[in-house]
JSON list of C-alpha atoms in Angstrom, two decimals:
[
{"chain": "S", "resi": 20, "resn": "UNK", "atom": "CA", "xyz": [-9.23, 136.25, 202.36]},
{"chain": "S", "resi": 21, "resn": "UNK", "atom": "CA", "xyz": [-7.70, 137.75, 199.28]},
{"chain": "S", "resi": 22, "resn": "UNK", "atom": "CA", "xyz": [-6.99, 136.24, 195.67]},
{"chain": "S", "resi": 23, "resn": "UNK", "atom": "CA", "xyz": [-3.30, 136.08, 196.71]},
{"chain": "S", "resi": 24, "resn": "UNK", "atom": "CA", "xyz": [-3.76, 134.47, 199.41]},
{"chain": "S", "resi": 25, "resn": "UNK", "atom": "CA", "xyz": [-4.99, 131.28, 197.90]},
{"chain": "S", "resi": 26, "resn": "UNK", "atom": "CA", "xyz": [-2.05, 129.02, 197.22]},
{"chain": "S", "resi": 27, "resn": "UNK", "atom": "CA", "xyz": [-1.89, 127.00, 193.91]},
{"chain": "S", "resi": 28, "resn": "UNK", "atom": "CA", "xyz": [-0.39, 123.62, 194.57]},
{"chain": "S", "resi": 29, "resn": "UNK", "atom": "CA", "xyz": [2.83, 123.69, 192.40]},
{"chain": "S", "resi": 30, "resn": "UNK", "atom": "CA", "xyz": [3.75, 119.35, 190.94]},
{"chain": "S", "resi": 31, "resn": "UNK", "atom": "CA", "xyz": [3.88, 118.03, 188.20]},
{"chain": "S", "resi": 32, "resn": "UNK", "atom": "CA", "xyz": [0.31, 116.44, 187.78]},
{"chain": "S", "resi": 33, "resn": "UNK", "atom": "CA", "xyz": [-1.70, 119.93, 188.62]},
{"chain": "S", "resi": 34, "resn": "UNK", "atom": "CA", "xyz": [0.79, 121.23, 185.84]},
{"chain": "S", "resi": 35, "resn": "UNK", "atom": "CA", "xyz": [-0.44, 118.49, 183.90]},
{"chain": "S", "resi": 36, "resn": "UNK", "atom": "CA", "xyz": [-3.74, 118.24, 184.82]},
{"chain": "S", "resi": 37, "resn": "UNK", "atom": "CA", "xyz": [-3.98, 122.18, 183.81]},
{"chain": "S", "resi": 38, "resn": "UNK", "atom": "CA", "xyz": [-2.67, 121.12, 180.59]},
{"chain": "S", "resi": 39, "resn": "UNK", "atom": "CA", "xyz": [-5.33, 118.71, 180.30]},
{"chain": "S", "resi": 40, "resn": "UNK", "atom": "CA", "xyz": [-7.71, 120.92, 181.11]},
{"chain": "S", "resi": 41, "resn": "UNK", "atom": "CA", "xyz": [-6.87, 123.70, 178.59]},
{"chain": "S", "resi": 42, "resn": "UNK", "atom": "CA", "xyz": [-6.34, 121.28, 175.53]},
{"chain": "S", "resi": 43, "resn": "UNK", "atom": "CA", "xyz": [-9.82, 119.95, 176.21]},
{"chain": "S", "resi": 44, "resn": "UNK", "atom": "CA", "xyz": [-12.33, 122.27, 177.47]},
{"chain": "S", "resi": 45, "resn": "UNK", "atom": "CA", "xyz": [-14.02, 125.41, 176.00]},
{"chain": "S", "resi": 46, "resn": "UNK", "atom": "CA", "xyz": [-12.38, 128.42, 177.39]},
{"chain": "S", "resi": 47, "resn": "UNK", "atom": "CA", "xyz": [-15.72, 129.23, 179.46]},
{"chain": "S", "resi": 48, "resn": "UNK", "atom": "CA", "xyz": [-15.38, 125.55, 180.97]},
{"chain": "S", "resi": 49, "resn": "UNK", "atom": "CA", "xyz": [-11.62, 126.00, 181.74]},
{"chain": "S", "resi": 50, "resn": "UNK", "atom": "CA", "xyz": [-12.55, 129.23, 183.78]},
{"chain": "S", "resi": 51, "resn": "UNK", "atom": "CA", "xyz": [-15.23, 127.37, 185.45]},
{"chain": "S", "resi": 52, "resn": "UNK", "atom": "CA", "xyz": [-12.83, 124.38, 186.83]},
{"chain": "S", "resi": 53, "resn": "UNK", "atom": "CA", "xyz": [-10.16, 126.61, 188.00]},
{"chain": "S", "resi": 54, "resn": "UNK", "atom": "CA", "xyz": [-12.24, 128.76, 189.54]},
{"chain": "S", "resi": 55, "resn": "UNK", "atom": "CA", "xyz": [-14.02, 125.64, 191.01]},
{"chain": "S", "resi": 56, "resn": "UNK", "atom": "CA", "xyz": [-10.39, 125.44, 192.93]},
{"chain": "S", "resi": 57, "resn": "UNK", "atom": "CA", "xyz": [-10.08, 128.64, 193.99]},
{"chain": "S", "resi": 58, "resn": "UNK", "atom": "CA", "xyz": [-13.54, 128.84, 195.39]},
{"chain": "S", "resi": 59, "resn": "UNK", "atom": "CA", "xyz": [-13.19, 125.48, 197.33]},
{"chain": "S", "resi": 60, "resn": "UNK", "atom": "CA", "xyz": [-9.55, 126.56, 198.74]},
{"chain": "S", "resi": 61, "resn": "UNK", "atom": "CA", "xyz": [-10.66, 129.91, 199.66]},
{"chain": "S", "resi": 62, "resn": "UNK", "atom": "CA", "xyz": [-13.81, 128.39, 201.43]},
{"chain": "S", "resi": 63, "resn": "UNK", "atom": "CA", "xyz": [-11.37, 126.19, 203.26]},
{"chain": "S", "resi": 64, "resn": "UNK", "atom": "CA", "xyz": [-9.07, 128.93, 204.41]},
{"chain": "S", "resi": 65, "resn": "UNK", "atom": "CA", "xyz": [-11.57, 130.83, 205.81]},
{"chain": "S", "resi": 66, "resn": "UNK", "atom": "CA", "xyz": [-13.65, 127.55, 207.70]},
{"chain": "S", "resi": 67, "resn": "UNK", "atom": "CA", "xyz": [-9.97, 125.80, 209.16]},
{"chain": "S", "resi": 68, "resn": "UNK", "atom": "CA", "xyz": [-10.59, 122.73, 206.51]},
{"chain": "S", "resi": 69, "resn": "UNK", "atom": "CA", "xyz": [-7.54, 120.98, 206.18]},
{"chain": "S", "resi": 70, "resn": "UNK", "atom": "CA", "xyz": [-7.29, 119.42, 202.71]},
{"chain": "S", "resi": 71, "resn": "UNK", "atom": "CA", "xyz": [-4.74, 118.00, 200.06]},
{"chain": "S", "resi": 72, "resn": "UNK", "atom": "CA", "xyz": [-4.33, 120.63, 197.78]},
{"chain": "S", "resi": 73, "resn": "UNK", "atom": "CA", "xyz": [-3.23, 118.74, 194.96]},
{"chain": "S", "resi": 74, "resn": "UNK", "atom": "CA", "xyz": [-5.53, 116.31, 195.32]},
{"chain": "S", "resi": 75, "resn": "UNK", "atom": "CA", "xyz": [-8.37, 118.88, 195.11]},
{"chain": "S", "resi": 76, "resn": "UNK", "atom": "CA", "xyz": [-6.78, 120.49, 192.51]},
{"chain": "S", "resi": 77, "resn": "UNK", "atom": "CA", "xyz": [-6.72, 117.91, 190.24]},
{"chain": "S", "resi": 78, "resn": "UNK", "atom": "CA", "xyz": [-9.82, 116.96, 190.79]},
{"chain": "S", "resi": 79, "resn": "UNK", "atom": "CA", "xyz": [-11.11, 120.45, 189.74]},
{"chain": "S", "resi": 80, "resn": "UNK", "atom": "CA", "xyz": [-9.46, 120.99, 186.33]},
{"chain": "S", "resi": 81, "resn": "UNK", "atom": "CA", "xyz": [-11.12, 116.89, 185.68]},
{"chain": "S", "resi": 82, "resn": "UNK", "atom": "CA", "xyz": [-14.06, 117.19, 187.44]},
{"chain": "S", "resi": 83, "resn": "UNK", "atom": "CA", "xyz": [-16.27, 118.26, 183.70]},
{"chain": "S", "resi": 84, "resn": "UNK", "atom": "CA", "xyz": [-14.08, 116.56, 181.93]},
{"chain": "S", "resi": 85, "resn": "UNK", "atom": "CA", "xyz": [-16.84, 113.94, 180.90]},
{"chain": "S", "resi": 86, "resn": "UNK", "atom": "CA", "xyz": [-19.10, 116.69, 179.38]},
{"chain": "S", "resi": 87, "resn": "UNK", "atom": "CA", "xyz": [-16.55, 117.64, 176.45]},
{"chain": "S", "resi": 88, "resn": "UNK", "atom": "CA", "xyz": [-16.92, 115.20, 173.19]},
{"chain": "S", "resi": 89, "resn": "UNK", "atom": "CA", "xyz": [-13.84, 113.82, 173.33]},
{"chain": "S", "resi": 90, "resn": "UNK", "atom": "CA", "xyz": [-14.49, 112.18, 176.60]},
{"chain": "S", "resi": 91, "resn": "UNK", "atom": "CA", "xyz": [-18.54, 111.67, 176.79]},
{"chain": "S", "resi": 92, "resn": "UNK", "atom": "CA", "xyz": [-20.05, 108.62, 177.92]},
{"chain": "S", "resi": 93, "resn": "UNK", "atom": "CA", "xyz": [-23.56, 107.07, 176.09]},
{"chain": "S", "resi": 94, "resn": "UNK", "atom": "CA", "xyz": [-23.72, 104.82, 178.72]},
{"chain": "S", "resi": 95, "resn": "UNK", "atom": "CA", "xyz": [-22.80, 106.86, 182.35]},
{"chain": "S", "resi": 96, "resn": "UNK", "atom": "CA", "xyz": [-23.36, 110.22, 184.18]},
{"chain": "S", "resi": 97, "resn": "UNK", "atom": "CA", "xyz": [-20.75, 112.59, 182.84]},
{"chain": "S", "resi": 98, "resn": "UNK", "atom": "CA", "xyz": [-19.63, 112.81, 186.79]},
{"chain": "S", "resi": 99, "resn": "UNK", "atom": "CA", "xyz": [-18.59, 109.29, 186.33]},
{"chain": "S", "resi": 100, "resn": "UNK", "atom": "CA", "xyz": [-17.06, 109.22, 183.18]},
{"chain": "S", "resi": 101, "resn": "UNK", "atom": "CA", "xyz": [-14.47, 112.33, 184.94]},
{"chain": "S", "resi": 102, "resn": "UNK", "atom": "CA", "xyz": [-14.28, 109.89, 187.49]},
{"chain": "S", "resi": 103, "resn": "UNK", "atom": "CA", "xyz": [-12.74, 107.51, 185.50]},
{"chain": "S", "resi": 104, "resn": "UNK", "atom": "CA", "xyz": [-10.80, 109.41, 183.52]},
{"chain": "S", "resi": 105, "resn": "UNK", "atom": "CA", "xyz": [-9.24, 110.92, 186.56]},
{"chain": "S", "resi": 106, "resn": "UNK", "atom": "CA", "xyz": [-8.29, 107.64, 187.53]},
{"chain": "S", "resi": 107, "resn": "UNK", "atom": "CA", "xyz": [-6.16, 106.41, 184.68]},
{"chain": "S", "resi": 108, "resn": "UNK", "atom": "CA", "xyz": [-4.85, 110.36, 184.98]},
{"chain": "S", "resi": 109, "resn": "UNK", "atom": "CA", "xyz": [-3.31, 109.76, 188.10]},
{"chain": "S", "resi": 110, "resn": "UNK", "atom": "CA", "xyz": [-2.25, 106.20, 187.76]},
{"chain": "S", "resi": 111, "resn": "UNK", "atom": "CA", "xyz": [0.02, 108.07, 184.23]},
{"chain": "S", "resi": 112, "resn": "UNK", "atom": "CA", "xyz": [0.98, 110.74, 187.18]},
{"chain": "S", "resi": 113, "resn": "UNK", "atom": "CA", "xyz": [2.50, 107.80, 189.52]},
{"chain": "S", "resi": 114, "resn": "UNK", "atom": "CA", "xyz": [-0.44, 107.77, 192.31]},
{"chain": "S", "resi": 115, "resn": "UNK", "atom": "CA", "xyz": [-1.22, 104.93, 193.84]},
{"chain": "S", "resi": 116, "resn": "UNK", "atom": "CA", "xyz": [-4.51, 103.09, 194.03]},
{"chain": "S", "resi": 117, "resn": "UNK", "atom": "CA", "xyz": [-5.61, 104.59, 197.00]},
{"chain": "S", "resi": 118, "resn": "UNK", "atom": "CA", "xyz": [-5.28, 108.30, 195.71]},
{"chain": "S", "resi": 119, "resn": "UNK", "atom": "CA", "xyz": [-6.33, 107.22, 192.32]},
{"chain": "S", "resi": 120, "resn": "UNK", "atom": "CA", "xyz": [-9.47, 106.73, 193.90]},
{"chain": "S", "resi": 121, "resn": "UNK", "atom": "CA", "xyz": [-10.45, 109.43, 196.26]},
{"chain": "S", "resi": 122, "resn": "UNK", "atom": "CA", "xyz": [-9.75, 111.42, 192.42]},
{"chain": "S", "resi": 123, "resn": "UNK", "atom": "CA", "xyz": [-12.25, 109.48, 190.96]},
{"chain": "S", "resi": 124, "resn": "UNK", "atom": "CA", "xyz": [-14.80, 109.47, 194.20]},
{"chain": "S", "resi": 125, "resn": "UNK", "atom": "CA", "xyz": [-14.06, 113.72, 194.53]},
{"chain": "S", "resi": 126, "resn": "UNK", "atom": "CA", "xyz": [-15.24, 114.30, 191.03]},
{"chain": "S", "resi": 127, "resn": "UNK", "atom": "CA", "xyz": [-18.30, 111.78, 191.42]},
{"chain": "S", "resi": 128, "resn": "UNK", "atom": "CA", "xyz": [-19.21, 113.84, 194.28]},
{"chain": "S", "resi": 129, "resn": "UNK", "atom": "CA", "xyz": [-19.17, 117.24, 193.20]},
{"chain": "S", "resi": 130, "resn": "UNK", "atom": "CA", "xyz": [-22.55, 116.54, 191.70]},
{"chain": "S", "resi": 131, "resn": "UNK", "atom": "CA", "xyz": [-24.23, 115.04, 195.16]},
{"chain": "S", "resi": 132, "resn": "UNK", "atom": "CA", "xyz": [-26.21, 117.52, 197.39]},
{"chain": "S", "resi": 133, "resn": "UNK", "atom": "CA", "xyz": [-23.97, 116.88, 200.33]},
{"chain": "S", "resi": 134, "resn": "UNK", "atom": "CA", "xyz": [-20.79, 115.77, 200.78]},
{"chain": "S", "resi": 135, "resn": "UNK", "atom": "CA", "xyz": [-19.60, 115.05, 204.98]},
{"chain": "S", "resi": 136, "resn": "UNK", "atom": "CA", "xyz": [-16.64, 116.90, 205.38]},
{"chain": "S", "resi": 137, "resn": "UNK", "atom": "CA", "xyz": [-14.87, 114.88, 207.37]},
{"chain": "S", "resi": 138, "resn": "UNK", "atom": "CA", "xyz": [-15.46, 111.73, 205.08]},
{"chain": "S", "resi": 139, "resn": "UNK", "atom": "CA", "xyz": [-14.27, 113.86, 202.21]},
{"chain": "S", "resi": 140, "resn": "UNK", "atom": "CA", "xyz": [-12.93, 117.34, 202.62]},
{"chain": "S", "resi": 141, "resn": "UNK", "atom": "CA", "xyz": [-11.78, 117.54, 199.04]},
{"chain": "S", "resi": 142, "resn": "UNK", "atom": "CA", "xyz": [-15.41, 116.32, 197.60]},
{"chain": "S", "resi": 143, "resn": "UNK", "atom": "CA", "xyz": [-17.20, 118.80, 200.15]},
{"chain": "S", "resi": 144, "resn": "UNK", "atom": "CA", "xyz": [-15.10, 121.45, 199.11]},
{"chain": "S", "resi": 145, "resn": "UNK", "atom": "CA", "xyz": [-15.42, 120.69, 195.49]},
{"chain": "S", "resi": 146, "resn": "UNK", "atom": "CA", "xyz": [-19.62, 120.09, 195.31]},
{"chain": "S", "resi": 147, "resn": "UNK", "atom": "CA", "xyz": [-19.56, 123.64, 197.30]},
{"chain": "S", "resi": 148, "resn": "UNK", "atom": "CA", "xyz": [-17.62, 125.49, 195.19]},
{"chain": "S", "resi": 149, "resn": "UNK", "atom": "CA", "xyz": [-19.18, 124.15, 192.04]},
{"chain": "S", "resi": 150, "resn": "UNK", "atom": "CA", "xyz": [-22.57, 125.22, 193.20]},
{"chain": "S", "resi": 151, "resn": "UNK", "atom": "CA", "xyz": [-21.53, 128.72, 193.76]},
{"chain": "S", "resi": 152, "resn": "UNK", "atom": "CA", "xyz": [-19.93, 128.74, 190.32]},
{"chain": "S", "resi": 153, "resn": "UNK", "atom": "CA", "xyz": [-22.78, 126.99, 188.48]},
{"chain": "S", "resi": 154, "resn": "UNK", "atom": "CA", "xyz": [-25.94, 127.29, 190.63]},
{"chain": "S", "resi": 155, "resn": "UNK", "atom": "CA", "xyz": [-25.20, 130.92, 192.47]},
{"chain": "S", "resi": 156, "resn": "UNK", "atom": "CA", "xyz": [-25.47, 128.69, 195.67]},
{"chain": "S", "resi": 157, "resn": "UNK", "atom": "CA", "xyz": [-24.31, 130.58, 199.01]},
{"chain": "S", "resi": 158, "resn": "UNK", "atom": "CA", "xyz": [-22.06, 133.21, 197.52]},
{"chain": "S", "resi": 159, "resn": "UNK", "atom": "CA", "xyz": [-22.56, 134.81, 201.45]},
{"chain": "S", "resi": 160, "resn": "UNK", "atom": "CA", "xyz": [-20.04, 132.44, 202.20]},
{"chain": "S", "resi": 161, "resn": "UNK", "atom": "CA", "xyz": [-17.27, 134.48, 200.75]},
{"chain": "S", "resi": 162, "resn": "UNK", "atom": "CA", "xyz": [-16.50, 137.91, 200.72]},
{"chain": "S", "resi": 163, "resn": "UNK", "atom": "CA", "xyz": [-17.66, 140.50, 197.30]},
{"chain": "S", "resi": 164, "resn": "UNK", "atom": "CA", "xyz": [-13.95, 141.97, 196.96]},
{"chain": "S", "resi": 165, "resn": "UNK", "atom": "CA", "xyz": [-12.94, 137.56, 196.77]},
{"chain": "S", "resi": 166, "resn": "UNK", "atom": "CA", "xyz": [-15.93, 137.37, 194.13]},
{"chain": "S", "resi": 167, "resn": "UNK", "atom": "CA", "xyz": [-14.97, 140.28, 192.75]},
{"chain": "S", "resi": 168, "resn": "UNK", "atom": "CA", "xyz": [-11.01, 139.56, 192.40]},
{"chain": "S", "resi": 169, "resn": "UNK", "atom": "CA", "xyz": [-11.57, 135.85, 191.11]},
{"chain": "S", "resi": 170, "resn": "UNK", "atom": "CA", "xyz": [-14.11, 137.04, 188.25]},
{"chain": "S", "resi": 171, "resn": "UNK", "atom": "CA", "xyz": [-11.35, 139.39, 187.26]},
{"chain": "S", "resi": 172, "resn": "UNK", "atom": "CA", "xyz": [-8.56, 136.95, 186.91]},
{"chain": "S", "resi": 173, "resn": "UNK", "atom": "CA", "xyz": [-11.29, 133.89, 185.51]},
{"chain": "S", "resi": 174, "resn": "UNK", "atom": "CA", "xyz": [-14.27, 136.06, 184.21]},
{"chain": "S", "resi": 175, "resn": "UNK", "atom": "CA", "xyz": [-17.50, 133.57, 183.45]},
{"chain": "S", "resi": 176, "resn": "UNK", "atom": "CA", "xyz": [-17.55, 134.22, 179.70]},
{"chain": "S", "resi": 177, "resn": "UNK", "atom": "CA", "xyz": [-21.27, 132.55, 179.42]},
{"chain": "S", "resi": 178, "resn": "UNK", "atom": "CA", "xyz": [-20.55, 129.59, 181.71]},
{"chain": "S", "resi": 179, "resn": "UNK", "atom": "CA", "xyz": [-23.89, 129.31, 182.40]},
{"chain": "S", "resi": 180, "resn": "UNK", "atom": "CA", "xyz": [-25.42, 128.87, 179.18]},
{"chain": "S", "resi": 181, "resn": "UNK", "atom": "CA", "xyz": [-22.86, 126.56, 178.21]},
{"chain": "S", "resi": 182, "resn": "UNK", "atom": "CA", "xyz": [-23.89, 124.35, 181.08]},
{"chain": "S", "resi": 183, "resn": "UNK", "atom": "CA", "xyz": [-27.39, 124.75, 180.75]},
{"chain": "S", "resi": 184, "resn": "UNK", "atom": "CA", "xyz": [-27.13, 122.76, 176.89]},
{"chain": "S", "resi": 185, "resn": "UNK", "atom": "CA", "xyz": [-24.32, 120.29, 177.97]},
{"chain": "S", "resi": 186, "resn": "UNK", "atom": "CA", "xyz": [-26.75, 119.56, 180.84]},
{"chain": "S", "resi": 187, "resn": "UNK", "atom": "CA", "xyz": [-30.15, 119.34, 178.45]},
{"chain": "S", "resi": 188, "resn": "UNK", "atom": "CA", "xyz": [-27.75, 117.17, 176.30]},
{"chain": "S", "resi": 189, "resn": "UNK", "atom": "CA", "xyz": [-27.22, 114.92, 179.64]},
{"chain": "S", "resi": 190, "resn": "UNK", "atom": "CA", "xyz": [-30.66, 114.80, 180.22]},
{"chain": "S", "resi": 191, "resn": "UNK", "atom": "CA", "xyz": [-31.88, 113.63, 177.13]},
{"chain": "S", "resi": 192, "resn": "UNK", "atom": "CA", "xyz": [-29.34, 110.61, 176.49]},
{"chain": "S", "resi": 193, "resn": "UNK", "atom": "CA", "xyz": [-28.78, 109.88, 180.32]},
{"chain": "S", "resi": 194, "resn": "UNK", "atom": "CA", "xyz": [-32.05, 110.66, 181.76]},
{"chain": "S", "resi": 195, "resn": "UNK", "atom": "CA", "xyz": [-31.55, 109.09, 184.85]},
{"chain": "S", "resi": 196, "resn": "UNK", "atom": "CA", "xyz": [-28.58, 110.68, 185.96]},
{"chain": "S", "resi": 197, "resn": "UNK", "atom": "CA", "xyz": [-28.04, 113.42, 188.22]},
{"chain": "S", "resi": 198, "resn": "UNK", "atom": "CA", "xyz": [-27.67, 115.93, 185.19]},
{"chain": "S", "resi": 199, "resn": "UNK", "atom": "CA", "xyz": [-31.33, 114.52, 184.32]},
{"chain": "S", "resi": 200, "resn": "UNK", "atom": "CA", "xyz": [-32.30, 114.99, 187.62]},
{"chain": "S", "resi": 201, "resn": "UNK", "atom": "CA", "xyz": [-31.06, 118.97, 187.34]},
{"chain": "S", "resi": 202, "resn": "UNK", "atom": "CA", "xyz": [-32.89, 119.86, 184.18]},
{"chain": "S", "resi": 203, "resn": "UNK", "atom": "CA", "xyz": [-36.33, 118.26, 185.98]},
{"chain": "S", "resi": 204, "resn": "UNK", "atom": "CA", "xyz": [-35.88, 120.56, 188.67]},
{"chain": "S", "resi": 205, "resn": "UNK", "atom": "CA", "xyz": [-35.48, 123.93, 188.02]},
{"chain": "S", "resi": 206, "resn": "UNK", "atom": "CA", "xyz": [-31.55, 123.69, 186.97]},
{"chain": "S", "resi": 207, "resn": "UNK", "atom": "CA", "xyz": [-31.54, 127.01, 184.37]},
{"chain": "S", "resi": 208, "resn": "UNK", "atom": "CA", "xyz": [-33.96, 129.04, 186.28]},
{"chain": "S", "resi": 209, "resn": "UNK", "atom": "CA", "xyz": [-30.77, 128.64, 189.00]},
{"chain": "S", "resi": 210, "resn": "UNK", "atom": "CA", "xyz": [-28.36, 129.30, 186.86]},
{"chain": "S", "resi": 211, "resn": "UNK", "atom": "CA", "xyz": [-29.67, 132.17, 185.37]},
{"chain": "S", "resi": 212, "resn": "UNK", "atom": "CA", "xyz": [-30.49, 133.98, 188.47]},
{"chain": "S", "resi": 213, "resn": "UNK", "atom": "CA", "xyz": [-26.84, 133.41, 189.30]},
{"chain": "S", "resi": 214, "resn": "UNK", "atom": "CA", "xyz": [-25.45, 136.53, 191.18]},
{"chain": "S", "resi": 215, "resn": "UNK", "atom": "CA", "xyz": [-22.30, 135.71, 189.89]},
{"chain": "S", "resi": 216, "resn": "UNK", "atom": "CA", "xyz": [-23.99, 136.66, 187.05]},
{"chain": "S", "resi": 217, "resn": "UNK", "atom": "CA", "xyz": [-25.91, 139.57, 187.82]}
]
């Protein structure tokens, strides 16, 4: 698997969803959610995981959309908040209510442990890839000149620090959420032994 081998789902709402994407987030948090895409549809190339590209693309340039100021909850998990955001997205982009929803329940999973693939190839593929990005989990699973080519193209530009304070910030408004959860456990000491990173 090579960087040009992974195919970027060409419509009109991942054009739009990019645009999204880049108005709103910091450049380090853009970087993050595309390469959140690439990671997941490389991973999927390489396993025989047959998913809906758009679908997952989406997803990925929304999925932290609920950690910028512009679209933070006081009252819900910044997971949810992208989750609903997603949703009135794609009902703008002409989805119907089906779709809107497996947006909305992709980007809620991301943050879950473990997502069944074959319940939900798109949120597997998108909790995966985030944890490599974020967490440095099982970067094994795809090959150093990959790593290597998709850093290039989307370098990190202090991703991880960035997530470590919007996460704190999560933690101490919305201590019960999953972000809480995170910081309690050992998030930065993950982040920052990264090998994405190092």
């Amino acid at each position: 698997m090579k960087f040009a081998d992974i195919a970027i789902p060409e419509t009109a709402a991942t054009r739009a969803a990019l645009e999204v994407a880049t108005a709103y987030c910091s450049p380090a948090l853009l970087n993050h959610s595309v390469r959140a895409y690439l990671w997941a549809a490389a991973y999927a190339g390489m396993n025989d995981i047959v998913f809906d590209a758009e679908l997952l693309y989406v997803s990925s340039m929304l999925h932290d959309i609920g950690l910028v100021k512009e679209f933070d909850s006081h009252t819900v998990p910044f997971e949810e908040a992208g989750g609903h955001l997603a949703w009135v997205f794609c009902t703008a982009a002409g989805w119907p209510v089906e779709r809107r929803v497996r947006a909305s329940e992709v980007i809620v999973h991301h943050m879950w442990d473990k997502v069944d693939v074959t319940e939900d190839p798109e949120g597997h593929l998108l909790e995966l890839s985030t944890g490599l990005d974020i967490s440095g989990r099982r970067p094994e699973a795809f090959p150093a000149e990959l790593r290597a080519e998709v850093l290039e193209h989307y370098p990190r530009l202090g991703i991880g620090q960035e997530f470590v304070s919007c996460f704190r910030d999560q933690a101490e408004r919305k201590p019960d959420s999953l972000a809480g959860q995170f910081v309690r456990t050992g998030f930065a000491e993950r982040v920052a032994a990264n090998p994405l990173d190092n």
